[in-house]
Amino acid sequence: MMSYQEMHQCSISQPAEFWGALAEELHWYRKWDTVLDDSNAPFFRWFVGGETNICYNAVDRHALGPKRGQAALIWESPEADQSRTLTFHELYREVNRLAATLKALGVQKGDRVIIYMPMVPEAIFSMLACARIGAIHSVVFGGFSISSLANRINDAEPTMILTADAGLRKGLPVPLKEIVDESLELATVDTVKHVLVLERGIVKNTMKEGRDLDWQTQVNEHGKPYVEPERMLSTDPLYILYTSGTTGKPKGVVRDTGGYMVALHASMGHIYDVGDGDVYWSTSDIGWVVGHSYIVYAPLLKGVPTIVFEGRPDHPDPGVWWRVIEKYGVTCMFTAPTALRALRKFPEHWMQQSDLSSLKRVFSAGEPLDGPTYDWATAMLGLPVIDHYWQTESGWSMIANSVGIEDLPIKSGSPTFAAMGHHLEVVDIDGNPVPRGEKGLLVDYPPLPPGMLLTLWNDDDRYLKSYWTHFKDKQLYLTGDYAIHDADGYFWLLGRADEVMNVSGHRLGTREIEEVVSSHPAIAEASVIGVRDELRGEAVLVVSVLKAHIVPAEQDKIANEIRQLVRERIGAIATPHGVHFVSTLPKTRSGKIMRRVIRAVYQGDNIGDLSTIEDDATVDMVREAVEIMKGEF
Ligand code: AMP
């Protein structure tokens, strides 16, 4: 048995040997020529020359072997009051039928397909069917709305969109097909030939002749029992997943096929300590990276049943999650601090009513796991909640307690040590390591391990600018987070260093929301800031200046309109928690809004050392801004 230190050291010092051995555990049509090609750094390529298919590895490999009759996908929907379990064989059949249908409708290798679906089995069939035929899927979270979807359509230029009549949120329909229609109206590209609509019988659809097609009819007509999986190069894109950046335009994170597959497969054993006999439940949504990796690909690659849950932790009551664990004997659960915080509010009997003795491991990611939540969950579950840190770009853990290798002592609030293949450091603005225990920027030394983003879709330049060009003479991957590396080697995350918020574990760009707020006719200028929130981690605060002719009596109405506008255009997750009107927004020398000042004053923080609060302002400017803001809130 290797220790964590040995394993990690080996992954850093001999990456080709380390990852090459792990790749052998999977199926390749053609073996790679080179494990790692770093000749065009920072565009790292893994298993170059190798040919594989991730759908074959996640589905066929098990359906054609002894796991054929074993549960693969368990769908539990308190929203629709339905459940369904598919074996690997049944999943194989469904994926083949849909893959044949997509092909018959003209989807080709390399085409982009947007999946805008609720958490139903068909959404997972869709991802796997795309992967099977070599189409690049781009799943858009079903909680995002018109502008968000239109932006993604414009960027990905899909030939097809897969959707459903509606999703359900606390029993109320979210009319997905209608949102697709409106997004296509708003989009500036005209690449979508078909919209395939899953009819769940929740709302009535209007179907556009020639473009919109009924899912079931098409699958009945074109479905085939077998579609040869496309032989994909390891370096071919598997998917695009959009995430927020510091501009209004979302970043299309591009994932490869082979590197991602190898890293995810290895992570199941090394990080989650999961293998045969386990039942895995990631409570996320397929619209997020956690859902891509740990609802769909990783558990299936490992051949363990994955639970697909359509619902919320507190609907129809706060006992629903715990009943799912008891019903299916979940052994490993992967959740988020925001959900645990929400559940902590309810009386303990909701949890105590269910038998949770099957649980062996509980993980959390997406935002810092705060002490009180960690203490509560650990005591209630009788298990330590294992925090781990990663981001959309990484596809899997960057910092983790790799319990499958070695259970390291937990320090509550720290996600522990660098994950395999990640060589992390905390540095100053010049890229030099800061002394242990001091705050700095969290960076990853090249080469990036398999599974990390290839680039940003159609935008190599933005990839370089966003992640690689911050330090003059050093090529380091910038995570965008502040961190501390302590004397024992534990990492502590201190929040984003850029203008990106983390609301309920999900990244939202301030620019995206500002653009929507500024489109309101009464607004002269707006700033969006993430502020501390007990339940969500961060909440969206809008601070804006009204146009001169607006009278104070109209403020409440305008605030409500702004909330509504953001919900409609971006989605409920971005709904502003607070909307404040001020007479002026404080700015730095170069005209940047002093967000840190506004945030600090709003939160009532101790302003402390004013010299570091804004990069681009004098101490006097900051002091004056603090005084102005104090008068405004
Ligand atoms: P996303 O790409 O939406 O998954 O967001 C990634 C960001 O969430 C990271 O850059 C961090 O700011 C934050 N994050 C994720 N996991 C953790 C964690 N375990 N502890 C602290 N912050 C986290």
XYZ file of C-alpha atoms and ligand atoms in Angstrom:
656
model
C 0.000 0.000 0.000
C 1.316 3.409 -0.988
C 1.024 6.352 1.354
C -0.500 9.581 0.128
C 2.948 11.190 0.041
C 4.417 8.417 -2.106
C 1.450 8.407 -4.449
C 1.449 12.174 -4.829
C 5.193 12.377 -5.273
C 5.066 9.722 -7.975
C 2.220 11.524 -9.789
C 4.261 14.736 -9.890
C 7.727 13.411 -10.597
C 6.782 10.648 -13.047
C 3.480 11.734 -14.563
C 3.812 9.570 -17.667
C 4.415 6.383 -15.676
C 1.785 7.240 -13.097
C -1.058 8.070 -15.497
C -0.008 5.538 -18.104
C -0.505 2.720 -15.604
C -3.959 4.034 -14.629
C -4.992 4.306 -18.291
C -4.263 0.607 -18.790
C -7.336 -0.170 -16.679
C -9.623 1.097 -19.430
C -10.460 0.053 -22.960
C -8.594 1.625 -25.889
C -9.134 0.816 -29.555
C -5.622 1.988 -30.116
C -3.048 2.560 -27.439
C -1.458 5.992 -27.134
C 1.926 6.851 -28.594
C 2.765 9.401 -25.904
C 1.249 9.667 -22.436
C 1.865 13.404 -22.103
C 2.646 15.850 -24.846
C 3.733 19.152 -23.325
C 5.442 20.479 -26.439
C 2.799 23.186 -26.859
C 2.456 24.171 -23.192
C 0.177 25.320 -21.631
C -1.964 23.285 -24.004
C -1.266 19.894 -22.443
C -2.408 16.774 -24.260
C -2.780 13.334 -22.675
C -2.595 9.892 -24.270
C -1.761 11.345 -27.641
C -2.450 8.967 -30.516
C -4.740 6.856 -28.321
C -8.229 6.020 -29.562
C -11.121 5.261 -27.258
C -14.780 5.940 -26.567
C -15.919 7.023 -23.121
C -19.459 5.726 -23.683
C -18.027 2.310 -24.522
C -16.008 2.400 -21.314
C -18.890 3.644 -19.155
C -21.636 1.473 -20.604
C -20.668 -1.308 -23.052
C -17.718 -2.534 -21.007
C -20.107 -3.371 -18.146
C -23.181 -4.291 -20.201
C -21.149 -6.865 -22.091
C -19.648 -8.341 -18.926
C -20.721 -9.710 -15.562
C -22.351 -6.430 -14.528
C -24.965 -6.653 -17.315
C -27.871 -7.164 -14.899
C -26.584 -4.878 -12.175
C -28.130 -1.476 -11.482
C -26.384 1.299 -13.372
C -28.705 4.282 -13.153
C -31.226 4.807 -10.383
C -33.629 7.652 -10.991
C -35.527 9.002 -8.033
C -37.880 11.889 -8.582
C -39.881 13.181 -5.648
C -40.882 16.005 -8.005
C -42.628 13.686 -10.451
C -43.335 11.067 -7.785
C -41.577 8.474 -9.942
C -38.535 6.278 -9.812
C -36.812 3.987 -12.278
C -33.807 1.693 -12.120
C -31.893 0.707 -15.233
C -29.352 -2.083 -15.364
C -26.185 -1.676 -17.409
C -27.880 -3.680 -20.151
C -30.964 -1.473 -20.110
C -28.830 1.656 -20.117
C -26.888 0.240 -23.060
C -30.133 -0.316 -24.978
C -31.457 3.172 -24.309
C -28.174 4.860 -25.191
C -27.882 2.918 -28.439
C -31.455 3.738 -29.434
C -30.934 7.433 -28.833
C -27.513 7.427 -30.508
C -29.088 5.883 -33.613
C -31.823 8.516 -33.535
C -29.377 11.411 -33.275
C -27.415 10.005 -36.192
C -30.563 9.541 -38.276
C -31.443 13.172 -37.586
C -28.121 14.263 -38.994
C -25.907 14.743 -35.929
C -22.303 14.070 -36.876
C -19.013 13.651 -35.113
C -17.774 17.040 -33.894
C -21.229 18.662 -34.012
C -22.336 20.411 -30.852
C -25.532 19.321 -29.149
C -27.040 21.391 -26.351
C -28.756 19.411 -23.630
C -31.220 21.569 -21.701
C -33.030 18.989 -19.662
C -34.383 18.274 -16.215
C -32.843 15.535 -14.082
C -34.467 12.625 -15.892
C -32.808 9.446 -17.210
C -33.132 10.711 -20.785
C -30.730 13.535 -19.942
C -28.046 11.005 -19.092
C -28.877 8.920 -22.175
C -28.374 12.116 -24.166
C -24.890 12.799 -22.818
C -23.812 9.209 -23.364
C -25.385 9.009 -26.823
C -23.499 12.140 -27.891
C -20.272 10.693 -26.532
C -20.962 7.452 -28.387
C -21.269 9.134 -31.774
C -18.569 11.724 -31.151
C -20.867 14.734 -30.902
C -19.731 17.351 -28.390
C -22.390 17.859 -25.755
C -22.963 21.059 -23.925
C -25.309 20.653 -21.004
C -26.962 23.857 -19.853
C -28.316 23.851 -16.297
C -32.124 23.653 -16.403
C -32.303 26.515 -13.883
C -30.651 28.926 -16.300
C -32.956 31.055 -18.336
C -33.278 32.797 -21.683
C -30.180 35.017 -21.912
C -27.903 32.370 -20.418
C -29.117 29.764 -22.880
C -28.967 32.176 -25.829
C -25.362 33.108 -24.961
C -24.399 29.452 -24.909
C -26.174 28.778 -28.206
C -24.299 31.678 -29.789
C -20.969 30.405 -28.570
C -21.364 26.659 -29.141
C -23.324 26.915 -32.423
C -25.166 23.635 -31.847
C -26.917 21.751 -34.617
C -29.394 20.256 -32.201
C -30.977 20.997 -28.829
C -32.377 18.247 -26.633
C -34.981 19.398 -24.161
C -38.221 18.475 -22.406
C -41.570 20.156 -22.074
C -40.705 21.111 -18.509
C -38.681 20.579 -15.396
C -40.220 20.776 -11.934
C -39.178 22.968 -9.045
C -41.071 22.293 -5.814
C -43.951 20.938 -7.860
C -44.122 23.940 -10.187
C -43.286 23.579 -13.883
C -40.227 25.240 -15.388
C -41.188 25.461 -19.071
C -37.911 24.390 -20.666
C -39.181 24.060 -24.236
C -40.681 27.543 -24.098
C -37.358 28.919 -22.833
C -35.590 27.165 -25.724
C -38.000 28.843 -28.159
C -37.336 32.273 -26.674
C -33.589 31.682 -26.539
C -33.531 30.710 -30.192
C -35.370 33.940 -30.981
C -32.747 35.895 -29.065
C -29.720 33.971 -30.352
C -27.813 35.474 -33.223
C -26.690 32.202 -34.792
C -28.866 30.030 -36.949
C -27.234 26.621 -36.664
C -29.951 24.640 -34.874
C -31.663 22.263 -37.268
C -33.731 20.324 -34.764
C -35.070 20.577 -31.236
C -35.896 17.150 -29.848
C -38.563 17.460 -27.159
C -39.204 14.925 -24.432
C -42.902 15.057 -23.649
C -43.376 14.515 -19.904
C -46.998 15.611 -19.926
C -46.310 18.560 -17.627
C -47.064 21.502 -19.920
C -48.344 21.808 -23.479
C -45.752 22.599 -26.132
C -46.099 24.479 -29.322
C -44.004 22.663 -31.883
C -42.386 24.517 -34.759
C -43.025 22.612 -37.951
C -39.877 21.060 -39.408
C -37.618 22.111 -36.515
C -39.205 20.604 -33.406
C -39.542 16.849 -33.104
C -41.185 14.592 -30.563
C -38.575 12.501 -28.728
C -40.535 9.280 -28.390
C -41.776 9.288 -31.975
C -38.260 9.785 -33.280
C -36.712 7.100 -31.075
C -39.456 4.656 -32.066
C -38.771 5.394 -35.702
C -34.968 5.535 -35.771
C -33.835 3.663 -32.635
C -31.500 0.733 -33.267
C -30.163 -1.869 -30.839
C -26.551 -1.101 -31.672
C -24.568 1.825 -32.938
C -20.846 1.312 -33.357
C -19.101 3.692 -30.927
C -17.015 6.283 -32.725
C -13.272 5.782 -32.320
C -12.362 9.081 -30.722
C -8.893 10.412 -30.318
C -8.024 10.778 -26.668
C -7.537 14.475 -27.357
C -10.896 14.984 -29.105
C -13.333 17.214 -27.200
C -15.992 15.340 -25.244
C -17.936 18.329 -24.036
C -18.147 22.059 -23.542
C -19.366 23.268 -20.188
C -19.896 26.952 -19.618
C -18.918 28.704 -16.443
C -18.846 32.301 -15.332
C -15.787 34.420 -15.756
C -15.031 38.049 -15.173
C -16.661 39.288 -18.376
C -20.308 39.019 -19.361
C -19.516 36.190 -21.772
C -19.420 32.743 -20.159
C -16.328 30.617 -20.621
C -16.754 27.423 -22.615
C -14.526 24.951 -20.792
C -13.489 22.242 -23.250
C -12.844 18.755 -21.907
C -10.937 16.043 -23.692
C -11.959 12.402 -23.960
C -9.098 10.171 -22.809
C -7.442 12.230 -20.089
C -10.770 12.990 -18.434
C -11.803 9.347 -18.612
C -8.597 8.112 -16.992
C -8.618 10.763 -14.265
C -12.276 10.188 -13.352
C -11.898 6.434 -13.281
C -8.847 6.683 -11.050
C -10.505 9.232 -8.776
C -13.268 6.808 -7.831
C -10.811 4.533 -6.089
C -8.138 7.005 -5.016
C -10.280 9.860 -3.804
C -13.759 8.459 -3.103
C -12.728 4.972 -2.001
C -15.504 3.515 -4.141
C -15.613 0.202 -5.993
C -17.707 -2.905 -6.502
C -20.672 -3.149 -4.170
C -20.970 0.588 -3.645
C -23.949 2.795 -4.442
C -22.928 6.328 -5.332
C -24.997 9.466 -4.991
C -23.912 12.886 -6.092
C -26.698 15.289 -5.163
C -25.638 17.843 -7.787
C -27.268 18.449 -11.174
C -25.980 17.442 -14.597
C -25.863 21.149 -15.469
C -22.780 21.555 -13.280
C -19.352 20.031 -13.550
C -19.934 17.861 -10.476
C -22.930 16.365 -12.246
C -20.974 15.667 -15.423
C -18.194 13.968 -13.564
C -19.883 12.346 -10.579
C -23.483 11.736 -11.584
C -22.632 10.462 -15.039
C -19.133 9.569 -16.121
C -17.099 8.537 -13.065
C -19.543 6.144 -11.359
C -20.462 4.508 -14.658
C -16.817 4.176 -15.691
C -16.222 2.482 -12.372
C -19.276 0.262 -12.881
C -21.138 1.386 -9.774
C -24.810 2.429 -9.629
C -25.351 6.168 -9.733
C -28.390 7.918 -8.321
C -30.005 10.605 -10.430
C -32.203 12.715 -8.187
C -34.792 15.170 -9.454
C -35.699 17.389 -6.562
C -34.516 19.430 -3.652
C -33.359 18.479 -0.181
C -36.490 19.877 1.478
C -39.313 18.907 -0.868
C -41.868 17.441 -0.163
C -40.266 17.502 3.290
C -36.761 17.687 4.786
C -36.585 13.907 5.206
C -36.485 13.182 1.483
C -32.702 12.825 1.069
C -32.323 10.567 4.040
C -35.086 8.304 2.724
C -33.218 7.982 -0.587
C -30.116 6.823 1.276
C -32.112 4.208 3.162
C -34.112 3.076 0.127
C -31.088 2.369 -2.066
C -28.450 1.673 0.567
C -26.263 4.550 -0.607
C -22.679 3.988 0.506
C -21.025 7.136 -0.808
C -22.629 10.549 -0.947
C -21.209 13.664 -2.552
C -22.992 16.869 -1.637
C -22.490 20.603 -1.118
C -22.222 22.767 1.996
C -25.202 24.876 0.965
C -27.475 21.805 1.006
C -26.151 20.697 4.386
C -26.693 24.193 5.752
C -30.258 24.158 4.449
C -30.956 20.795 6.088
C -29.382 21.838 9.374
C -32.240 24.289 9.885
C -34.775 21.501 10.287
C -35.446 19.374 13.361
C -33.189 16.361 13.675
C -36.018 13.862 13.604
C -36.174 14.238 9.804
C -32.788 12.625 9.623
C -33.235 10.220 12.471
C -36.304 8.655 10.866
C -34.132 6.970 8.214
C -31.577 4.227 8.568
C -28.350 5.753 7.287
C -26.107 2.880 8.317
C -25.194 2.036 4.709
C -23.229 5.299 4.372
C -19.475 4.825 4.445
C -18.264 8.105 3.017
C -19.678 11.615 2.681
C -17.958 14.277 0.581
C -18.548 17.956 0.079
C -17.315 20.452 -2.521
C -18.217 23.673 -4.258
C -17.512 26.169 -1.505
C -15.834 26.207 1.894
C -17.298 23.718 4.345
C -17.767 25.900 7.391
C -17.047 24.620 10.890
C -20.583 24.576 12.316
C -21.908 22.693 9.276
C -19.020 20.246 9.368
C -19.577 19.634 13.093
C -23.308 19.182 12.709
C -23.128 16.831 9.710
C -20.280 14.805 11.156
C -22.100 14.316 14.442
C -25.438 13.515 12.814
C -24.053 11.123 10.227
C -21.484 9.575 12.523
C -18.944 10.087 9.740
C -16.511 12.849 8.915
C -17.614 14.947 5.945
C -14.662 15.042 3.589
C -14.178 18.421 1.978
C -12.515 18.643 -1.411
C -11.807 21.548 -3.694
C -12.077 21.812 -7.437
C -13.541 23.884 -10.233
C -15.296 23.538 -13.569
C -11.927 23.837 -15.265
C -10.376 20.934 -13.369
C -13.200 18.420 -13.890
C -12.242 16.599 -10.692
C -10.412 17.283 -7.412
C -7.471 19.607 -7.161
C -7.280 19.436 -3.379
C -8.594 16.438 -1.507
C -8.152 14.023 1.318
C -7.441 11.020 -0.921
C -9.088 8.567 1.451
C -8.894 5.693 -1.011
C -5.111 5.911 -0.659
C -4.786 7.058 2.921
C -7.205 8.579 5.398
C -5.369 11.713 6.437
C -6.271 13.553 9.624
C -8.981 16.098 8.937
C -8.591 19.755 9.797
C -12.109 21.123 9.678
C -12.313 23.906 7.079
C -9.432 22.647 4.940
C -9.860 20.329 1.933
C -6.457 18.840 2.916
C -3.649 18.211 0.371
C -3.063 18.496 -3.362
C -4.766 15.716 -5.334
C -2.713 13.374 -7.522
C -1.080 15.121 -10.435
C -1.622 18.580 -8.999
C 1.417 20.496 -7.910
C -0.087 23.419 -6.067
C 1.493 26.451 -4.519
C 0.395 29.692 -2.909
C 2.208 32.636 -4.502
C 2.435 36.430 -4.435
C 1.540 38.722 -7.331
C 4.901 37.972 -8.973
C 4.337 34.244 -8.801
C 6.860 33.615 -6.009
C 5.826 31.258 -3.210
C 4.755 33.061 -0.056
C 5.893 31.701 3.323
C 3.724 28.921 4.731
C 0.765 30.312 6.620
C 0.533 33.469 4.532
C -2.247 34.374 2.145
C -1.623 34.375 -1.586
C -2.928 33.194 -4.917
C -3.452 29.493 -5.453
C -1.666 28.256 -8.579
C -0.937 24.917 -10.199
C 2.493 24.222 -11.693
C 2.477 22.762 -15.173
C 1.920 20.221 -16.557
C -1.771 20.110 -15.708
C -2.906 16.562 -14.980
C -5.364 14.697 -17.209
C -8.957 15.888 -17.102
C -8.129 19.578 -16.776
C -9.579 21.822 -19.470
C -8.023 21.657 -22.944
C -8.812 25.275 -23.695
C -11.847 27.559 -23.932
C -14.146 26.889 -26.849
C -12.999 28.787 -29.932
C -10.894 31.020 -27.739
C -7.336 29.884 -27.089
C -6.426 33.492 -26.363
C -8.905 33.807 -23.545
C -7.628 30.486 -22.162
C -4.123 31.932 -22.057
C -5.248 35.272 -20.653
C -7.586 33.828 -18.022
C -5.267 31.227 -16.603
C -1.670 31.569 -17.721
C -0.404 35.090 -18.246
C -0.754 36.698 -14.836
C 2.886 36.400 -13.855
C 5.533 38.047 -15.948
C 8.166 35.349 -16.280
C 6.337 32.334 -14.981
C 3.844 30.045 -16.587
C 1.523 29.069 -13.721
C -2.143 28.060 -13.853
C -4.134 30.625 -11.896
C -7.108 29.113 -10.073
C -8.602 32.513 -9.272
C -8.740 31.684 -5.563
C -6.906 33.061 -2.559
C -5.483 30.416 -0.269
C -3.124 29.655 2.583
C -0.772 26.681 2.634
C -0.173 25.909 6.292
C 2.908 24.525 8.013
C 1.526 20.970 7.834
C 0.837 21.234 4.108
C -2.940 21.719 4.371
C -4.591 24.197 2.028
C -7.191 26.712 3.215
C -9.379 28.428 0.650
C -10.171 32.075 1.268
C -12.476 32.957 -1.628
C -12.139 34.270 -5.155
C -9.535 36.820 -6.085
C -11.552 37.921 -9.118
C -15.022 39.291 -9.658
C -16.729 35.937 -9.552
C -19.230 35.030 -6.840
C -20.012 31.650 -5.395
C -23.721 31.367 -4.687
C -24.839 28.030 -3.257
C -21.645 26.463 -4.570
C -22.091 27.801 -8.082
C -20.086 30.374 -9.825
C -21.797 33.513 -11.045
C -20.010 36.326 -12.819
C -20.749 39.809 -11.573
C -20.524 41.181 -15.134
C -23.274 38.904 -16.421
C -25.688 40.137 -13.779
C -24.584 43.761 -14.112
C -25.425 43.692 -17.792
C -28.947 42.553 -17.056
C -29.449 45.082 -14.244
C -28.124 47.905 -16.419
C -30.641 47.064 -19.100
C -33.428 48.304 -16.807
C -34.481 51.725 -18.110
C -34.304 53.401 -14.681
C -30.698 52.406 -13.990
C -27.820 54.764 -14.712
C -25.050 52.556 -13.349
C -24.897 49.288 -11.472
C -22.460 47.163 -9.584
C -23.030 43.580 -8.534
C -21.170 42.252 -5.533
C -21.084 38.933 -3.720
C -21.752 39.387 -0.007
C -21.639 36.885 2.857
C -24.796 34.846 3.307
C -25.420 32.265 5.970
C -27.260 29.792 3.764
C -25.886 30.334 0.278
C -22.274 31.125 1.119
C -22.558 34.277 -0.914
C -25.581 36.261 -2.022
C -26.003 38.687 -4.895
C -26.075 42.352 -3.905
C -26.984 44.963 -6.489
C -25.803 48.481 -5.751
C -26.949 50.951 -8.340
C -27.413 54.560 -9.209
C -30.804 55.594 -10.566
C -31.254 57.960 -13.479
C -31.757 61.564 -12.390
C -35.480 61.791 -13.089
C -36.465 58.788 -10.930
C -38.232 59.713 -7.694
C -37.554 57.810 -4.431
C -41.151 56.547 -4.285
C -40.439 54.338 -7.277
C -37.480 52.550 -5.715
C -39.299 49.513 -4.328
C -41.035 48.887 -7.613
C -37.758 49.183 -9.516
C -36.002 46.856 -7.075
C -38.672 44.223 -7.665
C -38.440 44.662 -11.407
C -34.688 44.179 -11.237
C -35.087 40.967 -9.254
C -37.631 39.712 -11.779
C -35.466 40.710 -14.734
C -32.422 38.829 -13.423
C -34.524 35.749 -12.640
C -36.038 35.778 -16.118
C -32.844 36.438 -18.047
C -30.254 34.454 -16.079
C -32.147 32.159 -13.741
C -33.447 31.895 -10.193
C -29.986 31.194 -8.775
C -28.843 34.707 -9.701
C -31.831 36.513 -8.158
C -30.487 39.480 -6.197
C -30.824 39.147 -2.470
C -30.517 42.875 -1.943
C -31.041 45.789 -4.315
C -29.681 49.095 -3.012
C -29.747 52.516 -4.574
C -26.897 54.909 -3.890
C -26.084 58.408 -5.066
C -22.663 57.483 -6.421
C -20.469 54.419 -6.870
C -16.922 54.859 -5.567
C -14.242 54.279 -8.213
C -10.502 53.706 -8.324
C -8.033 55.759 -10.351
C -8.647 53.701 -13.449
C -12.399 53.956 -13.028
C -13.043 50.520 -11.545
C -15.840 50.315 -9.017
C -14.456 49.738 -5.528
C -16.299 46.519 -4.893
C -14.215 45.492 -1.931
C -14.976 48.761 -0.181
C -18.687 48.464 -0.876
C -18.688 44.852 0.285
C -16.743 45.564 3.444
C -18.946 48.468 4.453
C -22.137 46.605 3.614
C -21.048 43.589 5.650
C -19.936 45.805 8.518
C -16.407 44.396 8.352
C -13.512 45.939 10.145
C -11.930 47.987 7.359
C -8.489 47.456 8.911
C -5.544 48.043 6.650
C -6.965 50.287 3.973
C -3.886 50.071 1.774
C -4.713 46.592 0.520
C -8.454 46.886 0.136
C -8.370 48.024 -3.508
C -5.373 47.514 -5.804
C -5.812 50.603 -7.826
C -6.708 53.353 -5.358
C -4.843 55.480 -2.890
C -5.482 55.095 0.824
C -7.193 58.488 0.803
C -9.494 57.491 -2.028
C -10.435 54.342 -0.181
C -10.977 56.216 3.081
C -13.246 58.677 1.339
C -15.140 55.858 -0.374
C -15.668 54.130 2.969
C -17.146 57.301 4.415
C -19.463 57.761 1.456
C -20.612 54.144 1.567
C -21.204 54.306 5.309
C -23.658 57.062 4.633
C -25.398 55.078 1.908
C -26.257 51.827 3.705
P -17.246 25.973 -10.044
O -16.340 26.076 -11.207
O -18.583 26.580 -10.273
O -17.318 24.568 -9.532
O -16.612 26.846 -8.897
C -15.291 26.642 -8.492
C -14.947 27.556 -7.362
O -15.715 27.201 -6.197
C -13.520 27.465 -6.923
O -12.651 28.225 -7.722
C -13.615 27.971 -5.495
O -13.717 29.366 -5.461
C -14.941 27.370 -5.026
N -14.772 26.056 -4.365
C -15.013 24.843 -4.877
N -14.817 23.874 -3.960
C -14.409 24.485 -2.827
C -14.031 24.025 -1.518
N -14.064 22.747 -1.183
N -13.633 24.959 -0.608
C -13.612 26.280 -0.933
N -13.974 26.762 -2.147
C -14.366 25.887 -3.083
